[in-house]
PDB file of C-alpha atoms in Angstrom:
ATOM      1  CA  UNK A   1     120.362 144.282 185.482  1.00  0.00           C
ATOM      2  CA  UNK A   2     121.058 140.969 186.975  1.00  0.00           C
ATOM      3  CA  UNK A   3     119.809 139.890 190.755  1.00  0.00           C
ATOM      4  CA  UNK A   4     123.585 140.012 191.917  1.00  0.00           C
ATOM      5  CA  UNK A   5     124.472 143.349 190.937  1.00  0.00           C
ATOM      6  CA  UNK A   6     126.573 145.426 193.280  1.00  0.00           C
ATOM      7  CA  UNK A   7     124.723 147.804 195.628  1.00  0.00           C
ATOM      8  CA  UNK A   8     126.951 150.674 194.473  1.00  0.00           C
ATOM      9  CA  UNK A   9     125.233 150.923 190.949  1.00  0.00           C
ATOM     10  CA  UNK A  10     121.872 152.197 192.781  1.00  0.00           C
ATOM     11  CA  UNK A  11     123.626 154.814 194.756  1.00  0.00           C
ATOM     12  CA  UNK A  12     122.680 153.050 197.590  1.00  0.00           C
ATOM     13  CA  UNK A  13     123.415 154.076 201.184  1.00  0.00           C
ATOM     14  CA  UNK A  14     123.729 152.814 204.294  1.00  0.00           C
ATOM     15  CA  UNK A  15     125.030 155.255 206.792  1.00  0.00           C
ATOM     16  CA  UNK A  16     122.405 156.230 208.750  1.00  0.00           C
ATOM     17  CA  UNK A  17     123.189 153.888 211.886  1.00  0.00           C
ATOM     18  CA  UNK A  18     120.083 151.666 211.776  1.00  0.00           C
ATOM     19  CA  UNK A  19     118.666 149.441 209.012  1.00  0.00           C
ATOM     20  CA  UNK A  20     115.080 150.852 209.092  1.00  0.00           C
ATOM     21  CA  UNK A  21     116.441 154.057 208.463  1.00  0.00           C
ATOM     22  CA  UNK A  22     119.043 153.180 205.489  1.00  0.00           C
ATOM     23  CA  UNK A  23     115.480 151.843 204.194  1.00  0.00           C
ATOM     24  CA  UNK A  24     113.721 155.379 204.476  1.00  0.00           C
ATOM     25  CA  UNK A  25     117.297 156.749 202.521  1.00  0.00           C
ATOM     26  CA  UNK A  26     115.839 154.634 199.594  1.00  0.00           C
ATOM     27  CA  UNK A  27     113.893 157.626 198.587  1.00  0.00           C
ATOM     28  CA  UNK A  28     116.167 160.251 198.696  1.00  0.00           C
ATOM     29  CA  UNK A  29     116.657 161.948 195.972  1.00  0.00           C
ATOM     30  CA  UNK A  30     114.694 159.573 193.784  1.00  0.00           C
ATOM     31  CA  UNK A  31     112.655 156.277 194.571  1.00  0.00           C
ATOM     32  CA  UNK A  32     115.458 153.515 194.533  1.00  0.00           C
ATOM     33  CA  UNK A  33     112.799 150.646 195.001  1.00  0.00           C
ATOM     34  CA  UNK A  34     110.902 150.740 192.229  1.00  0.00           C
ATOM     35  CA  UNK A  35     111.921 147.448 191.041  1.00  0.00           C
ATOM     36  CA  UNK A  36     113.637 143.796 192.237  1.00  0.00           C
ATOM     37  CA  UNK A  37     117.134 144.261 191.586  1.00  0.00           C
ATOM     38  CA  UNK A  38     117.384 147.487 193.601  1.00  0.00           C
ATOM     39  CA  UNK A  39     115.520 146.131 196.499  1.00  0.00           C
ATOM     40  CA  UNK A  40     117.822 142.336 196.293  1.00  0.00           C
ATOM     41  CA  UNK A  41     120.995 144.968 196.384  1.00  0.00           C
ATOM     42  CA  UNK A  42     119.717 147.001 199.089  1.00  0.00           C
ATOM     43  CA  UNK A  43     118.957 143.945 201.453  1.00  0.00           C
ATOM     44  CA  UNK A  44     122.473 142.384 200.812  1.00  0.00           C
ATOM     45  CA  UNK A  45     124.469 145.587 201.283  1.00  0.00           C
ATOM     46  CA  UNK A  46     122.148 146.271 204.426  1.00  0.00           C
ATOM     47  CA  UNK A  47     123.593 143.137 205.837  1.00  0.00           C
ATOM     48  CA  UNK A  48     120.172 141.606 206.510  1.00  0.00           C
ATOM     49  CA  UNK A  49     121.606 138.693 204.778  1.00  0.00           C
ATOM     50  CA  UNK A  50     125.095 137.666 204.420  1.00  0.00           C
ATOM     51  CA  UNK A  51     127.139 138.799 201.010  1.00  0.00           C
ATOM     52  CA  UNK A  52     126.792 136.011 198.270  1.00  0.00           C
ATOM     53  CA  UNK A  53     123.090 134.709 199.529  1.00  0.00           C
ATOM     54  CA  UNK A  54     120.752 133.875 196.707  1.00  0.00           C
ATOM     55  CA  UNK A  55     117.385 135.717 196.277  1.00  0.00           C
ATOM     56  CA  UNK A  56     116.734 134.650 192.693  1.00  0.00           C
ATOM     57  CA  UNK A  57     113.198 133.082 194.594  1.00  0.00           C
ATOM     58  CA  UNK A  58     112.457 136.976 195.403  1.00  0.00           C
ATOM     59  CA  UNK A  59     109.434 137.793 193.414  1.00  0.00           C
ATOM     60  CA  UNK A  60     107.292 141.504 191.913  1.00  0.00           C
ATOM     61  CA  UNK A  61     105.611 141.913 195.692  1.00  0.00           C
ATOM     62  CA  UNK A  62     109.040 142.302 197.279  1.00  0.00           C
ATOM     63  CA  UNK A  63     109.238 145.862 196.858  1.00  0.00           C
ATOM     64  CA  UNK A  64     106.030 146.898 197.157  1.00  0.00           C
ATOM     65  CA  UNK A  65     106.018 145.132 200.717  1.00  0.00           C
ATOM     66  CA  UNK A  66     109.312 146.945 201.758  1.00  0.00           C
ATOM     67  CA  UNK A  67     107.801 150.469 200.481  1.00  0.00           C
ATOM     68  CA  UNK A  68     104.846 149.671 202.403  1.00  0.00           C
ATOM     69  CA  UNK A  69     106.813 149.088 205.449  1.00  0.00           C
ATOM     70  CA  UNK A  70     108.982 152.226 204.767  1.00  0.00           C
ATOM     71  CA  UNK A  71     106.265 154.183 204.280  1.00  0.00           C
ATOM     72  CA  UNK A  72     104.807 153.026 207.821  1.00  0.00           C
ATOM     73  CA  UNK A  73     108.599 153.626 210.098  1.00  0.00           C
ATOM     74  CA  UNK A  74     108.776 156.674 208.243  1.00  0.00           C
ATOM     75  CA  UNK A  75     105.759 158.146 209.636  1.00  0.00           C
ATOM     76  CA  UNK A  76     106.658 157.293 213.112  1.00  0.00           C
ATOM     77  CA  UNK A  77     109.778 158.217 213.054  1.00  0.00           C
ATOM     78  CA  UNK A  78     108.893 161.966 211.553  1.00  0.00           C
ATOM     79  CA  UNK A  79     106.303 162.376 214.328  1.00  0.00           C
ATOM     80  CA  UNK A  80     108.960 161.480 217.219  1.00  0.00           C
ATOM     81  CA  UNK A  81     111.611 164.135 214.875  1.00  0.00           C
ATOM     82  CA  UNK A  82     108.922 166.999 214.992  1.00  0.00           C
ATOM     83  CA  UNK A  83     107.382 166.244 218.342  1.00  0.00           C
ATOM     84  CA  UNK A  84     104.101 165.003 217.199  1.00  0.00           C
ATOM     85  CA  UNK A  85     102.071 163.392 219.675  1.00  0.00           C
ATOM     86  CA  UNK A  86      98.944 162.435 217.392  1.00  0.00           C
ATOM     87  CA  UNK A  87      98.584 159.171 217.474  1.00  0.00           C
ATOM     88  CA  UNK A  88     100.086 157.250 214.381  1.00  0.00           C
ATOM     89  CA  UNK A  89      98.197 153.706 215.236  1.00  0.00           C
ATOM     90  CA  UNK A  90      97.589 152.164 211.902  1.00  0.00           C
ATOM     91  CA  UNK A  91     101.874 152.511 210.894  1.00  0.00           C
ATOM     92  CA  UNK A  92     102.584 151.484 214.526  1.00  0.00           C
ATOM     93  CA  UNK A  93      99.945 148.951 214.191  1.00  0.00           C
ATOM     94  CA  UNK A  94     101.221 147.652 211.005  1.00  0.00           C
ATOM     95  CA  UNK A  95     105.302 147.909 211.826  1.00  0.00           C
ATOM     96  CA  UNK A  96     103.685 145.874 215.057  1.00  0.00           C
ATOM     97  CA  UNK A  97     102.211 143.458 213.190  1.00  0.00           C
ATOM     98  CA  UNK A  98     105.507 142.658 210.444  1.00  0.00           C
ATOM     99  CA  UNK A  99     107.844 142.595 213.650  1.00  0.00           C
ATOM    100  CA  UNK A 100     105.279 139.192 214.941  1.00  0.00           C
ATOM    101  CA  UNK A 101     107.267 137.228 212.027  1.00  0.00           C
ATOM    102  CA  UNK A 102     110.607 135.135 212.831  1.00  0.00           C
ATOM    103  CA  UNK A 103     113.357 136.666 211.116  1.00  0.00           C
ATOM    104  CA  UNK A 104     115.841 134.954 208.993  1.00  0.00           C
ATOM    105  CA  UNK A 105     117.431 132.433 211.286  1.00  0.00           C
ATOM    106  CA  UNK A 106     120.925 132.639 210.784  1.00  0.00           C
ATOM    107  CA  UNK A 107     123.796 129.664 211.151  1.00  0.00           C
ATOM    108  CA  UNK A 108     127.715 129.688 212.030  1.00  0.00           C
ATOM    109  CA  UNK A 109     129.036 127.375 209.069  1.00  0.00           C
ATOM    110  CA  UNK A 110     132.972 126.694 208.523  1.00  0.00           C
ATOM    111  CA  UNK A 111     133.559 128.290 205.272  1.00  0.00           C
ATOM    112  CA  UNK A 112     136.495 126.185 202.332  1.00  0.00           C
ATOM    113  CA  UNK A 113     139.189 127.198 204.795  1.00  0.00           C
ATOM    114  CA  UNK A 114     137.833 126.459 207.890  1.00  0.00           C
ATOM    115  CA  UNK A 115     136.851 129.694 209.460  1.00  0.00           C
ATOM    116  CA  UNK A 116     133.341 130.279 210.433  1.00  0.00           C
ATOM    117  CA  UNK A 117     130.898 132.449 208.499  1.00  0.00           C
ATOM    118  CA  UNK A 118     126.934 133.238 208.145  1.00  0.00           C
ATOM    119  CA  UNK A 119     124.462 131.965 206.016  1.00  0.00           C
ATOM    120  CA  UNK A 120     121.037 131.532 206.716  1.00  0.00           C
ATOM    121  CA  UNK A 121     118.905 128.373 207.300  1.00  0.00           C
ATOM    122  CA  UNK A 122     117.228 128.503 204.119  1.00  0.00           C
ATOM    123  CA  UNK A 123     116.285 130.970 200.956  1.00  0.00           C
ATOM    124  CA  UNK A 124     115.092 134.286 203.298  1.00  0.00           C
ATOM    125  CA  UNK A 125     111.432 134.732 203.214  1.00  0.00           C
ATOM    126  CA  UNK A 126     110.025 138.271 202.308  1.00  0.00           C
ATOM    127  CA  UNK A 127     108.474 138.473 205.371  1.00  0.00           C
ATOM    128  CA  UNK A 128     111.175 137.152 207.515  1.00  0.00           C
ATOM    129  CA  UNK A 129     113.324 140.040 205.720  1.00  0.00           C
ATOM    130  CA  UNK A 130     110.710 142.725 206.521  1.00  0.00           C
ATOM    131  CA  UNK A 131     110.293 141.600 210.635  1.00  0.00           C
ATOM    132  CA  UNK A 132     114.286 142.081 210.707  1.00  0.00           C
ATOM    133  CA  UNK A 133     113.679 145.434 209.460  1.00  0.00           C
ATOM    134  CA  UNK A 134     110.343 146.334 211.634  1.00  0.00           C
ATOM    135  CA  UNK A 135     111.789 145.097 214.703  1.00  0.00           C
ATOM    136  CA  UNK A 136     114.872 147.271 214.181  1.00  0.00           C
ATOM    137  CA  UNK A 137     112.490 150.164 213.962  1.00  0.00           C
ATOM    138  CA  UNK A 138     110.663 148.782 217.588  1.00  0.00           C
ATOM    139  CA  UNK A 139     114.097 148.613 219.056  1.00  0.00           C
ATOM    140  CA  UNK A 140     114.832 152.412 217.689  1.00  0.00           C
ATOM    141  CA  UNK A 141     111.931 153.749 218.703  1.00  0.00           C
ATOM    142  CA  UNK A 142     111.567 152.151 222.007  1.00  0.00           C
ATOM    143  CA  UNK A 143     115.171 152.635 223.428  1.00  0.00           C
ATOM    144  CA  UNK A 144     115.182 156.041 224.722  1.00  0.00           C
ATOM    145  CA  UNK A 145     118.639 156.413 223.914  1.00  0.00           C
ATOM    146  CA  UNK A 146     118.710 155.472 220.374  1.00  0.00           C
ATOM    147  CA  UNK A 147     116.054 157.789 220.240  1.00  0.00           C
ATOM    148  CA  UNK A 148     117.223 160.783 221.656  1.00  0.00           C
ATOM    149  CA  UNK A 149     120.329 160.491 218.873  1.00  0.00           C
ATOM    150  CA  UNK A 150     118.092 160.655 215.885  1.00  0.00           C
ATOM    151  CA  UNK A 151     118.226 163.438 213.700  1.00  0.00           C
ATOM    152  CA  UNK A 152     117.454 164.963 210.145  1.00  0.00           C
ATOM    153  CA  UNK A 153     120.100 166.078 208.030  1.00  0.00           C
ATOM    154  CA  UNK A 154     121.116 169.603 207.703  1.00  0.00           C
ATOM    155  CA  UNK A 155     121.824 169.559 204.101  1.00  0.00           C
ATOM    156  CA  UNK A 156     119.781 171.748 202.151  1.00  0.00           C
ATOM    157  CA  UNK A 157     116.647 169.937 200.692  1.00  0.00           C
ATOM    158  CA  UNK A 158     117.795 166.318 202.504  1.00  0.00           C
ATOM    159  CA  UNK A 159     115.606 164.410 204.077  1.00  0.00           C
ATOM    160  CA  UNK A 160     117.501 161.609 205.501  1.00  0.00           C
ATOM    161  CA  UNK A 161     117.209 160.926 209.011  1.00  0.00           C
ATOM    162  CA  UNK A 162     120.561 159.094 210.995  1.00  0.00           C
ATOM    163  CA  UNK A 163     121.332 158.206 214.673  1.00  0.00           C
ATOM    164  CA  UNK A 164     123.703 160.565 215.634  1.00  0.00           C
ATOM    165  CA  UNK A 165     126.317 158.717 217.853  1.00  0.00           C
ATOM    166  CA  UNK A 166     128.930 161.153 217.276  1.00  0.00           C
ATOM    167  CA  UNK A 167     130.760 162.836 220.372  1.00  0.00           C
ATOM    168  CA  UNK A 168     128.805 165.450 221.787  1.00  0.00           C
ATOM    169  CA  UNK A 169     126.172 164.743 219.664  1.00  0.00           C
ATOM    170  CA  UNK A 170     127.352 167.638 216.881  1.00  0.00           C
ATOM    171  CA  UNK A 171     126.636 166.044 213.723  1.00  0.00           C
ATOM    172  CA  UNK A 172     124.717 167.734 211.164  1.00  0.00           C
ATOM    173  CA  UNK A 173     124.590 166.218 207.980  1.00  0.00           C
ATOM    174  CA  UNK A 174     123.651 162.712 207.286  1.00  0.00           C
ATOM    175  CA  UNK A 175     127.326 162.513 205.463  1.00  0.00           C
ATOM    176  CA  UNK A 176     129.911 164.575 205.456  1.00  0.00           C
ATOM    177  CA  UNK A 177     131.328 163.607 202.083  1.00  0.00           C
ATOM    178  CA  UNK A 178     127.525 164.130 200.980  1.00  0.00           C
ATOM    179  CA  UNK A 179     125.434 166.803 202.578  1.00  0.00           C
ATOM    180  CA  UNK A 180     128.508 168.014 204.085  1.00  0.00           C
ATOM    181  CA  UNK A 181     130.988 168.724 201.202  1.00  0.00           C
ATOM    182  CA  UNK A 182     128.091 170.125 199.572  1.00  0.00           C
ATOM    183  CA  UNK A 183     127.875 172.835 202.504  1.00  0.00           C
ATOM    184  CA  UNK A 184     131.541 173.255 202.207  1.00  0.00           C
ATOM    185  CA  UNK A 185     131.478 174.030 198.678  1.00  0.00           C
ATOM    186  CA  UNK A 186     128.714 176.412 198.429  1.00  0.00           C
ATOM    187  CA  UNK A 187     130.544 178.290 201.507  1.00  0.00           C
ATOM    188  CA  UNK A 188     133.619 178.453 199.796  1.00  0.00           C
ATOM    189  CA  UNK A 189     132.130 179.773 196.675  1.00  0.00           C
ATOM    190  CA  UNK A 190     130.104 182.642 198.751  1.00  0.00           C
ATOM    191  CA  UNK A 191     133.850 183.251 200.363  1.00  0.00           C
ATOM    192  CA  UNK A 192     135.017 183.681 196.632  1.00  0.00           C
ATOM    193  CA  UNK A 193     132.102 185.200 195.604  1.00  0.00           C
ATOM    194  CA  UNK A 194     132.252 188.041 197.983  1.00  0.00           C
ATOM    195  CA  UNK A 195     136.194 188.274 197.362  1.00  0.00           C
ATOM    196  CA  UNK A 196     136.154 189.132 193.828  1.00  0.00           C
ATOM    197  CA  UNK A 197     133.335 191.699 194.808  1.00  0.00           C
TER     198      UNK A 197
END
């Protein structure tokens, strides 16, 4: 598969309110960043660079650096979810130490028609892509309010973790089209279940 193929053909997805948490989605239900194309579609349709930005210079050590990172915000943010007060200093040490690097510096540029768009000051460094990512996790786990929102997914054997932002703070699944129509279903078919008993 080609560099510019569309996020869609990973299953990728990117509604769980913050960017370092669409990347802990990645492994859910299997690893979706084994390999460079996946990892090139996941940072465009992120929006950590704008759509139509070239990462043919993107090499092997791309996704291993971004699992590495995931790995790391994953472990904090599953000790703040289940109240774990051990200290976690090596991934908050090492999310610490990717957020230190600029990230991709972006530039207003009038598009063929005239209007203004982004694009970024150059071909987006690895580790300028990672800091954008770490220092979204810093912000997360810093802001007491972001943090009080997050939550794990309801759905039977899900692991995804969101920011719940939703009135009242109710939500339960990390997508109701997902987790949650799956819930609906299997309801239904107990309803039906028990009927024709």
């Amino acid at each position: 598969m080609a560099l510019g193929t569309p996020p869609s053909t990973y299953d990728l997805r990117f509604d769980a309110g913050r960017i370092c948490l669409d990347l802990l989605a990645t492994t859910h239900p299997l690893e979706r960043l084994d390999t460079l194309p996946p990892l090139c579609a996941w940072i465009t349709g992120s929006g950590l660079v704008p759509p139509g930005t070239p990462l043919s210079h993107a090499d092997p050590s791309w996704p291993i650096a971004f699992r590495e990172l995931r790995g790391s915000v994953g472990r904090l943010v599953h000790a703040w979810l289940s109240g774990d007060v051990r200290p976690h200093d090596l991934a908050l040490a090492r999310v610490n130490d990717i957020a230190r690097a600029a990230p991709p510096a972006p530039r207003a540029v009038r598009d063929e028609d005239g209007t203004l768009v982004r694009r970024l000051d150059g071909p987006p460094q690895c580790a300028a892509l990672l800091a954008a990512v770490a220092r979204d996790a810093v912000e997360l786990l810093t802001d007491p309010a972001a943090r009080a929102g997050l939550r794990q997914c309801a759905g039977d054997n899900c692991p995804i973790v969101y920011v719940d932002t939703s009135r009242g703070r109710r939500r339960r699944w990390c997508s109701s089209e997902v987790c949650g129509n799956r819930e609906r279903v299997a309801r239904h078919r107990k309803r039906a279940a028990l009927t024709r008993a």
